[in-house]
């Protein structure tokens, strides 16, 4: 048992010899023993002097607890909204990029040159060329030559030589300088 | 969602904590009912009998309890854990030097009312209060936990984080010190 427990529970005359020896340093005589006993008694009685805790503190605590719950729920909603927004934005950007990459799906504004029919003997003799309205001639690609060799000797025009209008692989060659006055002027100036 | 009408009276303190962590208002209400006045009493005595300050600390303590419910080790005693948090809060208050000095001055100037008819007994009670207020922080904590909260030596050892032998030794020398300060009352008629 502790010193203070002995002092609290027993009177001086109730102490055993061992207990008195044990408490000598604290209480050498009955007066000192009683003083300590009274001090412990007064200390214990101080409990009754403590006021009651105010009820409003509990209400404040409940308000704080509810506020924290709302805050955590709000964060969840913000996170979900952010994810949805990012997903939607990604979808929009992807859709836009795919449209730009494949212009075939959009109507082209580039002028399509319509190669006219030609009756030029030079052209007829040279089955590899086709003359345009600007005086330039095109050498038809090998695949088209093969096609022409199979033909019945009709005049070649862009439509017959070119079954596929988007497969134009030509090299432009000027067969007649006189046909192009600009070229004639250029040559004259140079030489 | 937690139901407010669920009664947790039969639950131990350690069983209520996981429920509080999960958001149970009823579990928190039960813990509050058990410990609010006790902790307020501790703060009141430790903090110079300042009611407002003690109430603020009590509120803050229970907010900390809710926030740190997950950090409680189940093998530990809940009561001592709560007291150790309260003790640390009191230490922080003591560290605020200006606050401490103001409160000491306030306590000295205040006449503590007692209902003692015997004037010598009245003086003796005032002297005990005065001695207690003048104690250093660690001794004051020990005095309150042992002589007013009636906690055991092992519990105090856990709260203050000191060995039990040290607790016993400090209590012994504290009694001796108090006795020396109150020596003038040895011969007075203060005993029933």
mmCIF file of C-alpha atoms in Angstrom:
data_model
loop_
_atom_site.group_PDB
_atom_site.id
_atom_site.type_symbol
_atom_site.label_atom_id
_atom_site.label_comp_id
_atom_site.label_asym_id
_atom_site.label_seq_id
_atom_site.Cartn_x
_atom_site.Cartn_y
_atom_site.Cartn_z
ATOM 1 C CA UNK A 1 0.000 0.000 0.000
ATOM 2 C CA UNK A 2 1.181 3.534 -0.760
ATOM 3 C CA UNK A 3 1.931 6.120 1.927
ATOM 4 C CA UNK A 4 -0.988 8.322 0.985
ATOM 5 C CA UNK A 5 -3.344 5.330 0.987
ATOM 6 C CA UNK A 6 -2.319 4.404 4.532
ATOM 7 C CA UNK A 7 -2.701 8.010 5.731
ATOM 8 C CA UNK A 8 -6.088 8.321 4.027
ATOM 9 C CA UNK A 9 -7.522 5.084 5.409
ATOM 10 C CA UNK A 10 -6.140 4.794 8.943
ATOM 11 C CA UNK A 11 -5.945 6.825 12.093
ATOM 12 C CA UNK A 12 -2.620 7.229 13.902
ATOM 13 C CA UNK A 13 -3.491 4.690 16.606
ATOM 14 C CA UNK A 14 -4.468 2.127 13.915
ATOM 15 C CA UNK A 15 -1.012 2.075 12.369
ATOM 16 C CA UNK A 16 1.176 -0.988 12.807
ATOM 17 C CA UNK A 17 4.825 -0.727 13.858
ATOM 18 C CA UNK A 18 5.976 -1.377 10.302
ATOM 19 C CA UNK A 19 3.657 1.249 8.913
ATOM 20 C CA UNK A 20 4.879 3.856 11.392
ATOM 21 C CA UNK A 21 8.463 3.058 10.448
ATOM 22 C CA UNK A 22 7.535 3.324 6.787
ATOM 23 C CA UNK A 23 5.959 6.762 7.346
ATOM 24 C CA UNK A 24 8.653 8.175 9.674
ATOM 25 C CA UNK A 25 10.154 10.413 7.043
ATOM 26 C CA UNK A 26 6.720 11.849 6.201
ATOM 27 C CA UNK A 27 5.102 11.978 9.628
ATOM 28 C CA UNK A 28 7.330 11.586 12.704
ATOM 29 C CA UNK A 29 4.462 12.131 15.159
ATOM 30 C CA UNK A 30 0.706 12.183 15.397
ATOM 31 C CA UNK A 31 0.413 15.962 14.686
ATOM 32 C CA UNK A 32 2.267 15.675 11.391
ATOM 33 C CA UNK A 33 0.277 12.553 10.534
ATOM 34 C CA UNK A 34 -3.040 14.336 11.199
ATOM 35 C CA UNK A 35 -1.934 17.371 9.171
ATOM 36 C CA UNK A 36 -1.253 15.177 6.148
ATOM 37 C CA UNK A 37 -4.507 13.335 6.655
ATOM 38 C CA UNK A 38 -6.450 16.633 6.711
ATOM 39 C CA UNK A 39 -4.636 17.887 3.624
ATOM 40 C CA UNK A 40 -5.621 14.774 1.674
ATOM 41 C CA UNK A 41 -9.201 15.128 2.889
ATOM 42 C CA UNK A 42 -9.397 18.790 1.770
ATOM 43 C CA UNK A 43 -7.884 17.885 -1.618
ATOM 44 C CA UNK A 44 -10.528 15.218 -2.197
ATOM 45 C CA UNK A 45 -13.320 17.638 -1.200
ATOM 46 C CA UNK A 46 -12.239 20.101 -3.894
ATOM 47 C CA UNK A 47 -14.114 17.921 -6.388
ATOM 48 C CA UNK A 48 -17.393 19.420 -5.254
ATOM 49 C CA UNK A 49 -16.138 22.913 -6.074
ATOM 50 C CA UNK A 50 -15.864 22.189 -9.794
ATOM 51 C CA UNK A 51 -18.778 23.696 -11.800
ATOM 52 C CA UNK A 52 -20.769 21.762 -14.399
ATOM 53 C CA UNK A 53 -19.719 21.770 -18.044
ATOM 54 C CA UNK A 54 -21.982 23.973 -20.174
ATOM 55 C CA UNK A 55 -24.554 22.205 -22.425
ATOM 56 C CA UNK A 56 -23.811 24.496 -25.366
ATOM 57 C CA UNK A 57 -20.374 22.919 -25.722
ATOM 58 C CA UNK A 58 -21.996 19.667 -26.792
ATOM 59 C CA UNK A 59 -24.059 21.532 -29.392
ATOM 60 C CA UNK A 60 -20.882 23.173 -30.708
ATOM 61 C CA UNK A 61 -19.233 19.766 -30.987
ATOM 62 C CA UNK A 62 -22.210 18.362 -32.912
ATOM 63 C CA UNK A 63 -22.048 21.309 -35.294
ATOM 64 C CA UNK A 64 -18.315 20.766 -35.867
ATOM 65 C CA UNK A 65 -18.844 17.044 -36.468
ATOM 66 C CA UNK A 66 -21.604 17.689 -39.018
ATOM 67 C CA UNK A 67 -19.493 20.323 -40.742
ATOM 68 C CA UNK A 68 -16.610 17.874 -41.152
ATOM 69 C CA UNK A 69 -18.938 15.243 -42.611
ATOM 70 C CA UNK A 70 -20.287 17.758 -45.164
ATOM 71 C CA UNK A 71 -16.778 18.854 -46.064
ATOM 72 C CA UNK A 72 -15.645 15.303 -46.798
ATOM 73 C CA UNK A 73 -18.778 14.603 -48.905
ATOM 74 C CA UNK A 74 -18.212 17.798 -50.874
ATOM 75 C CA UNK A 75 -14.679 16.723 -51.713
ATOM 76 C CA UNK A 76 -15.982 13.453 -53.093
ATOM 77 C CA UNK A 77 -18.417 15.330 -55.345
ATOM 78 C CA UNK A 78 -15.692 17.679 -56.558
ATOM 79 C CA UNK A 79 -13.440 14.735 -57.403
ATOM 80 C CA UNK A 80 -16.217 12.970 -59.316
ATOM 81 C CA UNK A 81 -17.078 16.148 -61.240
ATOM 82 C CA UNK A 82 -13.404 16.699 -62.147
ATOM 83 C CA UNK A 83 -13.059 13.160 -63.503
ATOM 84 C CA UNK A 84 -16.233 13.544 -65.585
ATOM 85 C CA UNK A 85 -15.006 16.867 -66.971
ATOM 86 C CA UNK A 86 -11.603 15.442 -67.913
ATOM 87 C CA UNK A 87 -13.220 12.456 -69.623
ATOM 88 C CA UNK A 88 -15.585 14.676 -71.592
ATOM 89 C CA UNK A 89 -12.780 17.044 -72.648
ATOM 90 C CA UNK A 90 -10.625 14.122 -73.783
ATOM 91 C CA UNK A 91 -13.499 12.816 -75.886
ATOM 92 C CA UNK A 92 -14.029 16.213 -77.527
ATOM 93 C CA UNK A 93 -10.347 16.656 -78.369
ATOM 94 C CA UNK A 94 -10.098 13.133 -79.786
ATOM 95 C CA UNK A 95 -13.156 13.680 -81.941
ATOM 96 C CA UNK A 96 -11.787 16.968 -83.270
ATOM 97 C CA UNK A 97 -8.376 15.455 -84.097
ATOM 98 C CA UNK A 98 -9.836 12.496 -85.977
ATOM 99 C CA UNK A 99 -11.904 14.843 -88.150
ATOM 100 C CA UNK A 100 -8.814 16.910 -89.078
ATOM 101 C CA UNK A 101 -6.706 13.825 -89.934
ATOM 102 C CA UNK A 102 -9.083 12.460 -92.579
ATOM 103 C CA UNK A 103 -10.017 15.334 -94.888
ATOM 104 C CA UNK A 104 -11.574 12.891 -97.375
ATOM 105 C CA UNK A 105 -14.633 13.031 -95.190
ATOM 106 C CA UNK A 106 -14.816 16.814 -95.652
ATOM 107 C CA UNK A 107 -15.634 18.372 -98.970
ATOM 108 C CA UNK A 108 -12.474 19.675 -100.635
ATOM 109 C CA UNK A 109 -12.347 23.173 -102.010
ATOM 110 C CA UNK A 110 -9.364 22.468 -104.301
ATOM 111 C CA UNK A 111 -10.249 22.904 -107.985
ATOM 112 C CA UNK A 112 -10.380 19.694 -109.900
ATOM 113 C CA UNK A 113 -8.752 20.143 -113.242
ATOM 114 C CA UNK A 114 -10.687 18.624 -116.048
ATOM 115 C CA UNK A 115 -8.302 17.388 -118.747
ATOM 116 C CA UNK A 116 -9.805 18.078 -122.139
ATOM 117 C CA UNK A 117 -10.056 15.810 -125.121
ATOM 118 C CA UNK A 118 -7.210 16.353 -127.542
ATOM 119 C CA UNK A 119 -6.937 15.803 -131.246
ATOM 120 C CA UNK A 120 -3.327 16.943 -131.626
ATOM 121 C CA UNK A 121 -1.389 14.697 -133.906
ATOM 122 C CA UNK A 122 1.641 14.942 -131.711
ATOM 123 C CA UNK A 123 -0.364 13.678 -128.904
ATOM 124 C CA UNK A 124 -1.951 10.964 -130.993
ATOM 125 C CA UNK A 125 1.400 9.780 -132.144
ATOM 126 C CA UNK A 126 2.846 9.928 -128.752
ATOM 127 C CA UNK A 127 0.590 7.808 -126.747
ATOM 128 C CA UNK A 128 2.291 8.762 -123.579
ATOM 129 C CA UNK A 129 1.250 12.379 -123.476
ATOM 130 C CA UNK A 130 -1.915 14.267 -122.863
ATOM 131 C CA UNK A 131 -2.202 17.995 -123.550
ATOM 132 C CA UNK A 132 -4.024 20.377 -121.295
ATOM 133 C CA UNK A 133 -5.576 23.769 -122.064
ATOM 134 C CA UNK A 134 -2.485 25.580 -120.719
ATOM 135 C CA UNK A 135 -0.195 23.965 -123.300
ATOM 136 C CA UNK A 136 1.425 21.603 -120.904
ATOM 137 C CA UNK A 137 1.382 17.961 -121.569
ATOM 138 C CA UNK A 138 1.400 15.119 -119.169
ATOM 139 C CA UNK A 139 3.147 11.859 -119.547
ATOM 140 C CA UNK A 140 0.766 9.164 -118.544
ATOM 141 C CA UNK A 141 2.069 6.727 -115.971
ATOM 142 C CA UNK A 142 2.981 3.151 -116.880
ATOM 143 C CA UNK A 143 -0.214 1.702 -115.621
ATOM 144 C CA UNK A 144 -2.166 3.976 -117.860
ATOM 145 C CA UNK A 145 0.117 3.179 -120.827
ATOM 146 C CA UNK A 146 -0.713 -0.439 -120.470
ATOM 147 C CA UNK A 147 -4.359 0.478 -120.397
ATOM 148 C CA UNK A 148 -3.931 2.551 -123.543
ATOM 149 C CA UNK A 149 -2.129 -0.219 -125.406
ATOM 150 C CA UNK A 150 -5.153 -2.329 -124.912
ATOM 151 C CA UNK A 151 -7.461 0.230 -126.342
ATOM 152 C CA UNK A 152 -8.842 0.230 -129.872
ATOM 153 C CA UNK A 153 -6.879 3.331 -131.000
ATOM 154 C CA UNK A 154 -9.278 5.965 -129.881
ATOM 155 C CA UNK A 155 -8.086 9.407 -128.906
ATOM 156 C CA UNK A 156 -6.809 9.432 -125.415
ATOM 157 C CA UNK A 157 -8.354 11.811 -123.014
ATOM 158 C CA UNK A 158 -8.125 12.222 -119.354
ATOM 159 C CA UNK A 159 -11.274 10.307 -118.696
ATOM 160 C CA UNK A 160 -10.320 7.214 -120.696
ATOM 161 C CA UNK A 161 -6.715 7.211 -119.581
ATOM 162 C CA UNK A 162 -7.611 7.806 -116.062
ATOM 163 C CA UNK A 163 -10.158 5.415 -114.751
ATOM 164 C CA UNK A 164 -9.404 6.641 -111.239
ATOM 165 C CA UNK A 165 -9.349 10.415 -110.964
ATOM 166 C CA UNK A 166 -7.329 10.412 -107.777
ATOM 167 C CA UNK A 167 -4.416 8.477 -109.193
ATOM 168 C CA UNK A 168 -2.690 11.248 -111.069
ATOM 169 C CA UNK A 169 1.011 10.612 -111.169
ATOM 170 C CA UNK A 170 2.372 12.737 -113.971
ATOM 171 C CA UNK A 171 5.392 14.738 -114.920
ATOM 172 C CA UNK A 172 4.620 17.965 -116.770
ATOM 173 C CA UNK A 173 6.585 18.370 -120.099
ATOM 174 C CA UNK A 174 6.285 21.166 -122.579
ATOM 175 C CA UNK A 175 6.227 19.568 -126.041
ATOM 176 C CA UNK A 176 5.754 22.777 -128.106
ATOM 177 C CA UNK A 177 7.392 26.017 -126.989
ATOM 178 C CA UNK A 178 5.426 28.026 -129.549
ATOM 179 C CA UNK A 179 2.259 26.913 -127.882
ATOM 180 C CA UNK A 180 3.167 28.846 -124.804
ATOM 181 C CA UNK A 181 3.941 32.552 -125.504
ATOM 182 C CA UNK A 182 5.377 33.035 -122.044
ATOM 183 C CA UNK A 183 7.908 30.348 -122.564
ATOM 184 C CA UNK A 184 8.786 31.750 -125.983
ATOM 185 C CA UNK A 185 9.427 35.130 -124.429
ATOM 186 C CA UNK A 186 11.563 33.607 -121.738
ATOM 187 C CA UNK A 187 13.705 31.726 -124.173
ATOM 188 C CA UNK A 188 14.087 34.824 -126.325
ATOM 189 C CA UNK A 189 15.265 36.846 -123.367
ATOM 190 C CA UNK A 190 17.685 34.229 -122.209
ATOM 191 C CA UNK A 191 19.269 33.670 -125.566
ATOM 192 C CA UNK B 1 -25.794 6.001 -41.585
ATOM 193 C CA UNK B 2 -25.636 5.811 -37.753
ATOM 194 C CA UNK B 3 -28.862 5.740 -35.824
ATOM 195 C CA UNK B 4 -29.021 8.223 -32.993
ATOM 196 C CA UNK B 5 -31.383 6.026 -30.999
ATOM 197 C CA UNK B 6 -28.984 3.088 -30.617
ATOM 198 C CA UNK B 7 -27.863 2.674 -27.008
ATOM 199 C CA UNK B 8 -24.203 1.930 -26.343
ATOM 200 C CA UNK B 9 -24.396 1.977 -22.566
ATOM 201 C CA UNK B 10 -23.176 -1.601 -22.263
ATOM 202 C CA UNK B 11 -20.227 -1.040 -24.609
ATOM 203 C CA UNK B 12 -16.742 -0.566 -23.198
ATOM 204 C CA UNK B 13 -14.801 2.577 -24.036
ATOM 205 C CA UNK B 14 -12.427 0.648 -26.294
ATOM 206 C CA UNK B 15 -15.343 -0.810 -28.293
ATOM 207 C CA UNK B 16 -16.900 2.602 -28.815
ATOM 208 C CA UNK B 17 -13.832 4.106 -30.482
ATOM 209 C CA UNK B 18 -14.044 2.137 -33.743
ATOM 210 C CA UNK B 19 -17.706 3.135 -33.915
ATOM 211 C CA UNK B 20 -16.794 6.770 -33.438
ATOM 212 C CA UNK B 21 -14.202 6.443 -36.181
ATOM 213 C CA UNK B 22 -16.913 5.001 -38.458
ATOM 214 C CA UNK B 23 -19.037 8.091 -37.794
ATOM 215 C CA UNK B 24 -21.467 6.887 -35.162
ATOM 216 C CA UNK B 25 -22.998 9.871 -33.368
ATOM 217 C CA UNK B 26 -24.545 7.668 -30.694
ATOM 218 C CA UNK B 27 -21.183 6.153 -29.793
ATOM 219 C CA UNK B 28 -19.677 9.617 -29.522
ATOM 220 C CA UNK B 29 -22.564 10.791 -27.353
ATOM 221 C CA UNK B 30 -21.957 7.873 -24.996
ATOM 222 C CA UNK B 31 -18.220 8.627 -24.662
ATOM 223 C CA UNK B 32 -19.003 12.286 -24.157
ATOM 224 C CA UNK B 33 -21.486 11.462 -21.424
ATOM 225 C CA UNK B 34 -18.908 9.329 -19.614
ATOM 226 C CA UNK B 35 -15.905 11.620 -19.791
ATOM 227 C CA UNK B 36 -16.890 15.204 -20.497
ATOM 228 C CA UNK B 37 -17.410 16.330 -16.897
ATOM 229 C CA UNK B 38 -14.395 14.355 -15.687
ATOM 230 C CA UNK B 39 -12.070 15.912 -18.239
ATOM 231 C CA UNK B 40 -13.551 19.349 -17.671
ATOM 232 C CA UNK B 41 -12.862 18.897 -13.964
ATOM 233 C CA UNK B 42 -9.242 17.992 -14.705
ATOM 234 C CA UNK B 43 -8.768 21.006 -16.950
ATOM 235 C CA UNK B 44 -10.497 23.257 -14.427
ATOM 236 C CA UNK B 45 -8.107 22.256 -11.658
ATOM 237 C CA UNK B 46 -5.028 22.239 -13.855
ATOM 238 C CA UNK B 47 -5.717 25.587 -15.498
ATOM 239 C CA UNK B 48 -6.112 27.833 -12.492
ATOM 240 C CA UNK B 49 -9.841 27.246 -12.120
ATOM 241 C CA UNK B 50 -10.539 29.192 -15.325
ATOM 242 C CA UNK B 51 -13.974 27.918 -16.434
ATOM 243 C CA UNK B 52 -13.910 29.334 -19.960
ATOM 244 C CA UNK B 53 -10.436 28.021 -20.670
ATOM 245 C CA UNK B 54 -11.313 24.626 -19.211
ATOM 246 C CA UNK B 55 -14.434 24.429 -21.388
ATOM 247 C CA UNK B 56 -12.479 25.392 -24.505
ATOM 248 C CA UNK B 57 -9.902 22.711 -23.767
ATOM 249 C CA UNK B 58 -12.592 20.121 -23.123
ATOM 250 C CA UNK B 59 -14.208 20.883 -26.472
ATOM 251 C CA UNK B 60 -10.869 20.745 -28.236
ATOM 252 C CA UNK B 61 -10.101 17.444 -26.536
ATOM 253 C CA UNK B 62 -13.216 15.787 -27.935
ATOM 254 C CA UNK B 63 -12.548 17.181 -31.394
ATOM 255 C CA UNK B 64 -9.085 15.601 -31.193
ATOM 256 C CA UNK B 65 -10.716 12.382 -30.010
ATOM 257 C CA UNK B 66 -12.906 12.196 -33.118
ATOM 258 C CA UNK B 67 -10.015 13.053 -35.448
ATOM 259 C CA UNK B 68 -7.573 10.624 -33.850
ATOM 260 C CA UNK B 69 -9.955 7.774 -33.046
ATOM 261 C CA UNK B 70 -8.142 5.621 -35.590
ATOM 262 C CA UNK B 71 -4.811 6.097 -33.840
ATOM 263 C CA UNK B 72 -5.915 4.534 -30.566
ATOM 264 C CA UNK B 73 -4.187 1.240 -29.750
ATOM 265 C CA UNK B 74 -6.837 -1.203 -28.621
ATOM 266 C CA UNK B 75 -4.571 -2.851 -26.043
ATOM 267 C CA UNK B 76 -4.212 0.460 -24.249
ATOM 268 C CA UNK B 77 -6.646 1.797 -21.661
ATOM 269 C CA UNK B 78 -8.919 4.459 -23.140
ATOM 270 C CA UNK B 79 -9.146 6.521 -19.973
ATOM 271 C CA UNK B 80 -5.385 6.907 -19.599
ATOM 272 C CA UNK B 81 -5.093 7.685 -23.297
ATOM 273 C CA UNK B 82 -7.607 10.489 -22.938
ATOM 274 C CA UNK B 83 -5.882 11.823 -19.845
ATOM 275 C CA UNK B 84 -2.510 11.794 -21.598
ATOM 276 C CA UNK B 85 -3.937 13.934 -24.424
ATOM 277 C CA UNK B 86 -5.445 16.278 -21.820
ATOM 278 C CA UNK B 87 -2.146 16.428 -19.948
ATOM 279 C CA UNK B 88 -0.288 17.399 -23.113
ATOM 280 C CA UNK B 89 -2.848 20.116 -23.790
ATOM 281 C CA UNK B 90 -2.281 21.482 -20.294
ATOM 282 C CA UNK B 91 1.477 21.491 -20.890
ATOM 283 C CA UNK B 92 0.905 23.611 -23.987
ATOM 284 C CA UNK B 93 -1.152 26.034 -21.944
ATOM 285 C CA UNK B 94 1.585 26.230 -19.303
ATOM 286 C CA UNK B 95 4.129 26.995 -22.003
ATOM 287 C CA UNK B 96 2.249 30.138 -22.827
ATOM 288 C CA UNK B 97 4.215 32.099 -20.252
ATOM 289 C CA UNK B 98 2.135 35.231 -20.230
ATOM 290 C CA UNK B 99 -1.052 33.291 -19.721
ATOM 291 C CA UNK B 100 0.467 31.469 -16.797
ATOM 292 C CA UNK B 101 1.616 34.634 -15.058
ATOM 293 C CA UNK B 102 -1.750 36.319 -15.525
ATOM 294 C CA UNK B 103 -3.560 33.350 -14.124
ATOM 295 C CA UNK B 104 -1.259 33.108 -11.118
ATOM 296 C CA UNK B 105 -1.897 36.750 -10.328
ATOM 297 C CA UNK B 106 -5.617 36.209 -10.760
ATOM 298 C CA UNK B 107 -5.644 33.235 -8.414
ATOM 299 C CA UNK B 108 -3.698 35.092 -5.746
ATOM 300 C CA UNK B 109 -6.159 37.967 -5.782
ATOM 301 C CA UNK B 110 -9.223 35.747 -5.676
ATOM 302 C CA UNK B 111 -10.733 34.763 -2.347
ATOM 303 C CA UNK B 112 -11.689 31.145 -2.649
ATOM 304 C CA UNK B 113 -14.988 30.674 -0.952
ATOM 305 C CA UNK B 114 -15.313 27.810 1.448
ATOM 306 C CA UNK B 115 -18.221 26.705 3.522
ATOM 307 C CA UNK B 116 -16.067 26.045 6.583
ATOM 308 C CA UNK B 117 -17.538 27.430 9.790
ATOM 309 C CA UNK B 118 -14.246 27.036 11.660
ATOM 310 C CA UNK B 119 -12.064 30.011 10.648
ATOM 311 C CA UNK B 120 -8.883 28.014 11.146
ATOM 312 C CA UNK B 121 -10.243 25.309 8.871
ATOM 313 C CA UNK B 122 -11.184 27.975 6.355
ATOM 314 C CA UNK B 123 -7.666 29.372 6.434
ATOM 315 C CA UNK B 124 -6.251 25.881 6.143
ATOM 316 C CA UNK B 125 -8.321 25.166 3.004
ATOM 317 C CA UNK B 126 -7.200 28.418 1.445
ATOM 318 C CA UNK B 127 -3.615 27.554 2.252
ATOM 319 C CA UNK B 128 -3.979 24.135 0.593
ATOM 320 C CA UNK B 129 -5.435 25.785 -2.516
ATOM 321 C CA UNK B 130 -2.627 28.300 -2.583
ATOM 322 C CA UNK B 131 0.063 25.620 -2.225
ATOM 323 C CA UNK B 132 -1.512 23.613 -5.012
ATOM 324 C CA UNK B 133 -1.637 26.618 -7.360
ATOM 325 C CA UNK B 134 2.010 27.376 -6.759
ATOM 326 C CA UNK B 135 3.171 23.873 -7.614
ATOM 327 C CA UNK B 136 5.248 23.384 -10.746
ATOM 328 C CA UNK B 137 3.427 21.875 -13.733
ATOM 329 C CA UNK B 138 4.589 18.271 -13.267
ATOM 330 C CA UNK B 139 3.957 18.228 -9.522
ATOM 331 C CA UNK B 140 0.578 19.861 -9.984
ATOM 332 C CA UNK B 141 -0.415 17.257 -12.545
ATOM 333 C CA UNK B 142 0.708 14.479 -10.221
ATOM 334 C CA UNK B 143 -1.163 16.010 -7.271
ATOM 335 C CA UNK B 144 -4.415 16.337 -9.205
ATOM 336 C CA UNK B 145 -4.250 12.902 -10.827
ATOM 337 C CA UNK B 146 -3.438 11.139 -7.579
ATOM 338 C CA UNK B 147 -5.249 13.061 -4.831
ATOM 339 C CA UNK B 148 -8.228 14.460 -6.738
ATOM 340 C CA UNK B 149 -8.836 12.214 -9.730
ATOM 341 C CA UNK B 150 -7.906 9.184 -7.590
ATOM 342 C CA UNK B 151 -6.050 7.416 -10.341
ATOM 343 C CA UNK B 152 -3.749 4.502 -9.548
ATOM 344 C CA UNK B 153 0.035 4.572 -9.814
ATOM 345 C CA UNK B 154 0.071 2.413 -12.984
ATOM 346 C CA UNK B 155 -2.472 4.704 -14.630
ATOM 347 C CA UNK B 156 -0.498 7.820 -13.731
ATOM 348 C CA UNK B 157 2.656 6.131 -14.982
ATOM 349 C CA UNK B 158 0.969 5.552 -18.353
ATOM 350 C CA UNK B 159 -0.436 9.088 -18.584
ATOM 351 C CA UNK B 160 2.772 10.904 -17.666
ATOM 352 C CA UNK B 161 4.928 8.361 -19.452
ATOM 353 C CA UNK B 162 7.235 7.802 -16.479
ATOM 354 C CA UNK B 163 8.076 4.584 -14.589
ATOM 355 C CA UNK B 164 5.883 3.525 -11.678
ATOM 356 C CA UNK B 165 8.799 3.736 -9.260
ATOM 357 C CA UNK B 166 9.316 7.357 -10.283
ATOM 358 C CA UNK B 167 5.634 8.058 -9.739
ATOM 359 C CA UNK B 168 5.743 6.629 -6.195
ATOM 360 C CA UNK B 169 8.916 8.513 -5.396
ATOM 361 C CA UNK B 170 7.536 11.819 -6.662
ATOM 362 C CA UNK B 171 4.290 11.380 -4.727
ATOM 363 C CA UNK B 172 6.271 10.735 -1.564
ATOM 364 C CA UNK B 173 8.370 13.917 -1.930
ATOM 365 C CA UNK B 174 5.314 15.923 -2.942
ATOM 366 C CA UNK B 175 3.580 15.003 0.312
ATOM 367 C CA UNK B 176 6.692 15.975 2.198
ATOM 368 C CA UNK B 177 6.874 19.339 0.471
ATOM 369 C CA UNK B 178 3.183 20.072 1.110
ATOM 370 C CA UNK B 179 3.561 19.156 4.745
ATOM 371 C CA UNK B 180 6.460 21.585 5.178
ATOM 372 C CA UNK B 181 4.456 24.411 3.574
ATOM 373 C CA UNK B 182 1.464 23.760 5.869
ATOM 374 C CA UNK B 183 3.472 23.258 9.061
ATOM 375 C CA UNK B 184 1.918 26.275 10.803
ATOM 376 C CA UNK B 185 -1.427 24.482 10.917
ATOM 377 C CA UNK B 186 -0.176 21.496 12.922
ATOM 378 C CA UNK B 187 -1.318 22.830 16.250
ATOM 379 C CA UNK B 188 -4.555 24.505 15.148
ATOM 380 C CA UNK B 189 -8.044 23.144 15.710
ATOM 381 C CA UNK B 190 -8.775 21.922 12.244
ATOM 382 C CA UNK B 191 -9.490 18.294 12.937
ATOM 383 C CA UNK B 192 -12.917 16.869 13.551
#
